[in-house]
Coordinates of C-alpha atoms and ligand atoms in Angstrom, one line a residue:
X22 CA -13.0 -30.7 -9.1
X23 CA -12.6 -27.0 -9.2
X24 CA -10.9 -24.5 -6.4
X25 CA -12.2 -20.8 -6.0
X26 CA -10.0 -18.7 -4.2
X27 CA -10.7 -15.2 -3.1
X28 CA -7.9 -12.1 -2.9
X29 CA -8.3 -8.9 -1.4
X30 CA -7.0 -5.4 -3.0
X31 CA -5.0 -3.3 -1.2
X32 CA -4.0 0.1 -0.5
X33 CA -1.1 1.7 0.5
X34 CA -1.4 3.8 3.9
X35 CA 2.5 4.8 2.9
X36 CA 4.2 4.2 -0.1
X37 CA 7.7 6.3 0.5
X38 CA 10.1 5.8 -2.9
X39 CA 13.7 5.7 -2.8
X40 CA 15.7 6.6 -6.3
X41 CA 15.6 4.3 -9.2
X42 CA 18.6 1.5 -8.4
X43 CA 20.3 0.0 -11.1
X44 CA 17.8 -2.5 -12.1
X45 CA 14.8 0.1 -12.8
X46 CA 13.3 -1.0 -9.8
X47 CA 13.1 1.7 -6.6
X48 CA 13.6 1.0 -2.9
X49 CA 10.3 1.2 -0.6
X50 CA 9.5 1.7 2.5
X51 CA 5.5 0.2 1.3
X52 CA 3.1 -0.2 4.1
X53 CA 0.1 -2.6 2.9
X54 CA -3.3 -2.5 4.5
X55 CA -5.5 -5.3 2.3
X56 CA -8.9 -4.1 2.1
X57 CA -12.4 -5.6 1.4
X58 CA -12.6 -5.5 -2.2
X59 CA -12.3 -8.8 -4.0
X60 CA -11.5 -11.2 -7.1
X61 CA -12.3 -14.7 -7.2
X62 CA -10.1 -16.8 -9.0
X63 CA -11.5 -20.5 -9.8
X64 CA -8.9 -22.9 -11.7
X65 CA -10.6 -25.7 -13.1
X66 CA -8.8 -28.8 -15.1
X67 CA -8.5 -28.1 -18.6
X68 CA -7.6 -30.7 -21.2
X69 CA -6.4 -28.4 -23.7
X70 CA -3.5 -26.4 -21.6
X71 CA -4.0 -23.2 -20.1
X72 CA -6.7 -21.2 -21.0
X73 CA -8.2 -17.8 -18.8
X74 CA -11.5 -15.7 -18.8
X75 CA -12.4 -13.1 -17.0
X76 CA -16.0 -12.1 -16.3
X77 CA -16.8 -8.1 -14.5
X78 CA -17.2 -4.7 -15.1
X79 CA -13.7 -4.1 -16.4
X80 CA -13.0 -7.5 -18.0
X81 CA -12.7 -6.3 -21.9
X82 CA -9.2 -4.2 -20.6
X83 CA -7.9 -7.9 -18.7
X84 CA -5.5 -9.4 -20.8
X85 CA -6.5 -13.4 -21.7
X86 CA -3.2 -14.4 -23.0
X87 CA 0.0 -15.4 -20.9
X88 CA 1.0 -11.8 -20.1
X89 CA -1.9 -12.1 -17.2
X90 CA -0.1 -12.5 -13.9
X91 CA -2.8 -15.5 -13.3
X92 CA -1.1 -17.2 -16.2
X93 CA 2.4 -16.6 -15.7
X94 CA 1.4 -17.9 -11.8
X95 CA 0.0 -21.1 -13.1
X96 CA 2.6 -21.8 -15.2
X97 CA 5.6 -21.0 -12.9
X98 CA 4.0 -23.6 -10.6
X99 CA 3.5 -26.2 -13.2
X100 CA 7.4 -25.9 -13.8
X101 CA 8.8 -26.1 -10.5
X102 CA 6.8 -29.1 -10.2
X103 CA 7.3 -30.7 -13.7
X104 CA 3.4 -31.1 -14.7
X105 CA 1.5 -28.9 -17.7
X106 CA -0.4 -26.1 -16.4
X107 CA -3.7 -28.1 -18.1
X108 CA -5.9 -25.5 -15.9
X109 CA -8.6 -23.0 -17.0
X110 CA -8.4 -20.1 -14.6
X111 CA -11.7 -18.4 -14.6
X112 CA -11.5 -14.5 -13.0
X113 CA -14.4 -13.1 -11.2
X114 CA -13.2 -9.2 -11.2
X115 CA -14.0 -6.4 -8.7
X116 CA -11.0 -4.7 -8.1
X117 CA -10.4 -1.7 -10.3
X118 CA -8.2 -3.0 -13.5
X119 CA -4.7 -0.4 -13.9
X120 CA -5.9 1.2 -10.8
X121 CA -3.3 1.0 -7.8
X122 CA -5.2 -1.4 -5.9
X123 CA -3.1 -4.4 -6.8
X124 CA -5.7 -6.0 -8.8
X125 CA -3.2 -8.0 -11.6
X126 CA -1.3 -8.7 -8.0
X127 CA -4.2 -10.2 -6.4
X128 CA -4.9 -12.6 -9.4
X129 CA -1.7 -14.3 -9.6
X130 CA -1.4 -14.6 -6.1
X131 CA -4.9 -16.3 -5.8
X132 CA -3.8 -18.4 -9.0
X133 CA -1.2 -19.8 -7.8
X134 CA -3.0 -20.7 -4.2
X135 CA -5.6 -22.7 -6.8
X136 CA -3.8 -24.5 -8.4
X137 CA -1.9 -25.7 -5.8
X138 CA -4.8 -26.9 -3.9
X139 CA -6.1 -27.7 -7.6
X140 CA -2.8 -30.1 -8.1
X141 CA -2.1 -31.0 -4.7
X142 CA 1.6 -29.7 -4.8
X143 CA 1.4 -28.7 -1.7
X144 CA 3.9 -26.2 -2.0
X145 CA 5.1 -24.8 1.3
X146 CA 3.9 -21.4 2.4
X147 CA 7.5 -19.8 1.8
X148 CA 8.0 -21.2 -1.8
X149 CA 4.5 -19.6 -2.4
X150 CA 6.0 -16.7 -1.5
X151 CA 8.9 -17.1 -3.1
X152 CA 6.8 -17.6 -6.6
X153 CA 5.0 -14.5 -5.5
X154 CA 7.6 -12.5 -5.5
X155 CA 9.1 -13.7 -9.0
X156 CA 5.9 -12.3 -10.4
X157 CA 5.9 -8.7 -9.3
X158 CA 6.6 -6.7 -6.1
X159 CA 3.0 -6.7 -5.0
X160 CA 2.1 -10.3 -5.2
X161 CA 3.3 -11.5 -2.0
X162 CA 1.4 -9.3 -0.5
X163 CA -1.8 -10.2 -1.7
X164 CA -1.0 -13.7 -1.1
X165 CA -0.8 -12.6 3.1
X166 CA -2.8 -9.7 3.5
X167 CA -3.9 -8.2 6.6
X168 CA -1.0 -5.2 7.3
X169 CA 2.5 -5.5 6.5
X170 CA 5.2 -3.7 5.9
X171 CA 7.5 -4.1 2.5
X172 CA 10.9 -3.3 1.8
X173 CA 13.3 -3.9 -0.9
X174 CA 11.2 -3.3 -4.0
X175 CA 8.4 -3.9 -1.8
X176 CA 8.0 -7.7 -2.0
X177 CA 10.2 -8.6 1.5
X178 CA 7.0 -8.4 4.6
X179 CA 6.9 -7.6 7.6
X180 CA 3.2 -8.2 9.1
X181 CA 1.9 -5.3 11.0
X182 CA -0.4 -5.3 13.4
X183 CA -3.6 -3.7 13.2
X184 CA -5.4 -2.8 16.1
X185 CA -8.6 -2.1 14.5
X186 CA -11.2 -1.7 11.6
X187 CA -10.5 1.2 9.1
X188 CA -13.0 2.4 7.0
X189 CA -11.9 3.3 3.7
X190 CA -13.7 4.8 0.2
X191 CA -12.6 4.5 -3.0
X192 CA -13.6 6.4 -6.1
X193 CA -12.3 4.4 -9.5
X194 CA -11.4 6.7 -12.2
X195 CA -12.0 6.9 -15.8
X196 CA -9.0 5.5 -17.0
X197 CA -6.2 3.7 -15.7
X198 CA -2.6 4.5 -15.4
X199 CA 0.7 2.5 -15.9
X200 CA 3.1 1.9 -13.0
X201 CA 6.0 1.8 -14.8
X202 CA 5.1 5.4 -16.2
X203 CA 4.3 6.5 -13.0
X204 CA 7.9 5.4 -11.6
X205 CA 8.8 6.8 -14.1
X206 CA 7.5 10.5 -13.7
X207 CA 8.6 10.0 -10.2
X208 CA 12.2 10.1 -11.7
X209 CA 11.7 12.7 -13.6
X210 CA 10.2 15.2 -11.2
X211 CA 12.7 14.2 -8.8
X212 CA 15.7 14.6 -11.1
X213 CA 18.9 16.6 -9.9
X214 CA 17.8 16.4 -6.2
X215 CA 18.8 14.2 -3.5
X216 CA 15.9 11.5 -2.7
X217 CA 16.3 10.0 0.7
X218 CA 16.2 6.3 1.9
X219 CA 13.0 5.7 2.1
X220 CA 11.9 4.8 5.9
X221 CA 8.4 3.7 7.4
X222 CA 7.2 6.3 9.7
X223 CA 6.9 4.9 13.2
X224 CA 3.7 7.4 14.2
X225 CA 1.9 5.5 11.2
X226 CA 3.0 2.0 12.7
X227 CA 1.8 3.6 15.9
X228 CA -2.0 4.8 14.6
X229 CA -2.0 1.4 12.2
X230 CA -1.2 -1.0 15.9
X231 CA -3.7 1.7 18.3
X232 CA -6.6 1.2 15.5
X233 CA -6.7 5.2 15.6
X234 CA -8.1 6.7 12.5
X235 CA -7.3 10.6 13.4
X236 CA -3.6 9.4 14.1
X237 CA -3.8 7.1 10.9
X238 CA -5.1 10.4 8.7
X239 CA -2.4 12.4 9.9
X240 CA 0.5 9.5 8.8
X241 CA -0.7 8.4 5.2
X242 CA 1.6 9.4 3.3
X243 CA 2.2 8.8 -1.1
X244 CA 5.4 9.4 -2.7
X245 CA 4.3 8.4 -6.0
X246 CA 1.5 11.0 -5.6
X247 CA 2.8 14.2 -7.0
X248 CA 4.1 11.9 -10.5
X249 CA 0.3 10.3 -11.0
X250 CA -1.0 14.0 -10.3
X251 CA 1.3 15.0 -13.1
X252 CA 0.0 12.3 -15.0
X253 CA -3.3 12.8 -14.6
X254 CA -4.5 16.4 -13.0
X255 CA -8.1 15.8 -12.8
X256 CA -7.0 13.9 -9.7
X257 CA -7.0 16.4 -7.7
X258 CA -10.6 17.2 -8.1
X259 CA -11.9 14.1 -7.1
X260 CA -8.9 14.3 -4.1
X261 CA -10.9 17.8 -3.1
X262 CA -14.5 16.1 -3.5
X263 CA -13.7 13.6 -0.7
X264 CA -11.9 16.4 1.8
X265 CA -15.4 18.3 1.1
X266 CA -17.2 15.3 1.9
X267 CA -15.6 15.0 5.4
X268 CA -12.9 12.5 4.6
X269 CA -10.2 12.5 7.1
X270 CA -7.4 12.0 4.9
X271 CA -7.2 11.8 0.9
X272 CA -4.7 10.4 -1.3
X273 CA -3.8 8.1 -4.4
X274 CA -3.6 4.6 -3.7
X275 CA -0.5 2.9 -5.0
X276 CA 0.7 4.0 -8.3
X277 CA -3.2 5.1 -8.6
X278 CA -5.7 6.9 -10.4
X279 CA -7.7 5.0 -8.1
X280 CA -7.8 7.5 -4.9
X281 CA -8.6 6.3 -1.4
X282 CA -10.3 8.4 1.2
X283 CA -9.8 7.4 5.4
X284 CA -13.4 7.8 6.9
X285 CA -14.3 7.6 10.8
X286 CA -16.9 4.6 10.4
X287 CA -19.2 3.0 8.3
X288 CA -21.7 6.1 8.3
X289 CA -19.1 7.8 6.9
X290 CA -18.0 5.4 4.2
X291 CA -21.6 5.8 3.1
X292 CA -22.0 9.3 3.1
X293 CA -18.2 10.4 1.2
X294 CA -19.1 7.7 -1.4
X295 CA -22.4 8.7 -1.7
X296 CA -20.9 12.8 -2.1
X297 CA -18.3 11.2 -4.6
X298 CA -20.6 9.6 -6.9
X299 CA -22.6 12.6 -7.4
X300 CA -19.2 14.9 -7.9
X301 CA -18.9 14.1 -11.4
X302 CA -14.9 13.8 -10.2
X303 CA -14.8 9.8 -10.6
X304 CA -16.5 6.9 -12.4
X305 CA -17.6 5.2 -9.3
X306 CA -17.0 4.7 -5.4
X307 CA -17.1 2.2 -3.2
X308 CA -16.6 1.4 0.4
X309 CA -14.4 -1.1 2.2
X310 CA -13.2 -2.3 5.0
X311 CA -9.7 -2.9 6.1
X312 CA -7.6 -4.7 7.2
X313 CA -8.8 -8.1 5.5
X314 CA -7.3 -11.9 4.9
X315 CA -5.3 -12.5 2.2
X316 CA -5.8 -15.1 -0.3
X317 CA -8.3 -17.8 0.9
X318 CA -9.3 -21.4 -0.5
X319 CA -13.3 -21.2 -0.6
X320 CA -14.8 -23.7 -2.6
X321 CA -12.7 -27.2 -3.3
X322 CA -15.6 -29.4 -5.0
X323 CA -16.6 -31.7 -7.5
X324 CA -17.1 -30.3 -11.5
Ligands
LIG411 O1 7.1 -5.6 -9.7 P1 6.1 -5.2 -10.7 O2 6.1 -6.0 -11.9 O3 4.7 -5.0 -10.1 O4 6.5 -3.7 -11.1 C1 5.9 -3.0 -12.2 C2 6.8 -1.8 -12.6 O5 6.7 -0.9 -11.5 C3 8.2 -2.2 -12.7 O6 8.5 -2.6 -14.0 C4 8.9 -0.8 -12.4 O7 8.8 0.0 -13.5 C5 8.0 -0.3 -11.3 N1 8.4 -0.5 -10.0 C6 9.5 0.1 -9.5 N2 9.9 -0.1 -8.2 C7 9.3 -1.0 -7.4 C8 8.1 -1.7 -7.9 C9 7.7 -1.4 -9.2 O8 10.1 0.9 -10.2 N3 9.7 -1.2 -6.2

């Protein structure tokens, strides 16, 4: 018996930071669109314990040991319920590794939904969710997808609704970037002035629930932006590239280097990614879709 689940990335239409609170972590006002690029997890029985691999174009930077957010899913399961995580999780990898899209995220999440169809715990939906958010701010939301809206460190949802496609690009860069060093850049830059609550803006809420791309371009909005731009200038050329290409709005996604450009349609998608891979700004673009499902059982069959 083996279960393959598949988990979207995501990217964040607006990210809006509040100051660093006492724990490190900073309030968000984060609103999640999950888009169509994928991992597939597949948890298998394993009789020697807990074991992960990782197969795709960036799998030499995935960590195999228990720092992978797959593992630490797996085994935060297996002790809530009492059983050994015996379970080799096998990653199928597309989303960008370090790259603001949630990727880590998206593996634990689609862990955990494996091996609890894998185990038959059965755990309900809100001790998922609950497990989700134990393992980073993001994971809950790759466990839903679709549109939400997260506050608190960004791991308390709100779903959104969506009232149509968007069509994204995405040009991956050439090297990653940390989030914690990008929060904390954010802190520096913004030291000595006054950083405000951070709010969702209701005139994105209103483009995301119309389905209205124009309306959508004009809301996006990064907070985090300026601090991975400081990080990591060349950004901005491949930021430019997209704009020249006809992109009708531009910005990091997440924590980034990964930047995400808001196109009118498919035709579009086509033609900025196309423009971006011949830029020289980014190691490769893709196109996607959004909003998608969140994690989703595929397979459940016979070894
Ligand atoms: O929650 P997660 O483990 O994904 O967060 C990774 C890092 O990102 C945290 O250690 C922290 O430095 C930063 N972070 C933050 N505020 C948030 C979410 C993440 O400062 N709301």
């Amino acid at each position: 018996m083996s279960v393959t689940v598949r988990v979207p990335a995501k990217v964040n239409v607006q990210l809006a930071v509040g100051a660093a609170r006492p724990d490190g972590f900073h309030d968000l006002a984060n609103v999640f669109l999950a888009v169509g690029l994928h991992d597939e997890v597949t948890a298998t029985p394993s009789a020697g314990g807990l074991r992960i691999t990782c197969e795709g174009p960036d799998a030499a930077q995935v960590p195999l040991d228990r720092t992978n957010l797959a593992a630490r899913a797996a085994l935060a399961l297996a002790e809530r319920y009492g059983r050994p995580a015996d379970v080799h999780l096998h990653i199928a990898k597309d989303i960008p590794v370090a790259g603001g899209m949630a990727g880590g995220s998206a593996d634990g999440a689609a862990a955990l939904l494996a091996c609890d169809a894998l185990w038959g715990t059965r755990a309900p939906r809100a001790e998922l969710l609950d497990i989700c958010a134990e393992l980073g701010s993001d994971v809950p939301f790759s466990l839903v997808g679709g549109a939400a809206l997260g506050t608190g460190r960004g791991e308390r949802l709100t779903p959104l609704e969506v009232g149509g496609t968007f069509h994204w690009v995405f040009a991956m860069a050439h090297r990653g970037l940390s989030t914690p060093a990008v929060f904390g850049e954010f802190d520096r830059l913004g030291e000595g002035t006054d950083i405000p609550e951070p709010v969702a803006s209701q005139d994105l809420l209103d483009a995301l629930a119309k389905g209205d791309p124009d309306a959508l371009a004009a809301a996006v909005s990064n907070d985090l932006q300026p601090a991975a731009l400081s990080l990591f200038p060349d950004l901005a050329g491949t930021l430019a590239a997209g704009r020249a290409a006809g992109a009708l709005a531009a910005l990091v996604s997440g924590s980034g280097p990964t930047t995400a450009f808001l196109v009118r349609d498919a035709e579009a998608a086509d033609r900025v990614a196309g423009a971006l891979r011949t830029s020289g700004t980014c190691r490769s673009a893709r196109t996607a879709p959004g909003p998608v499902p969140g994690a989703t059982v595929l397979t459940d069959r016979p070894a």
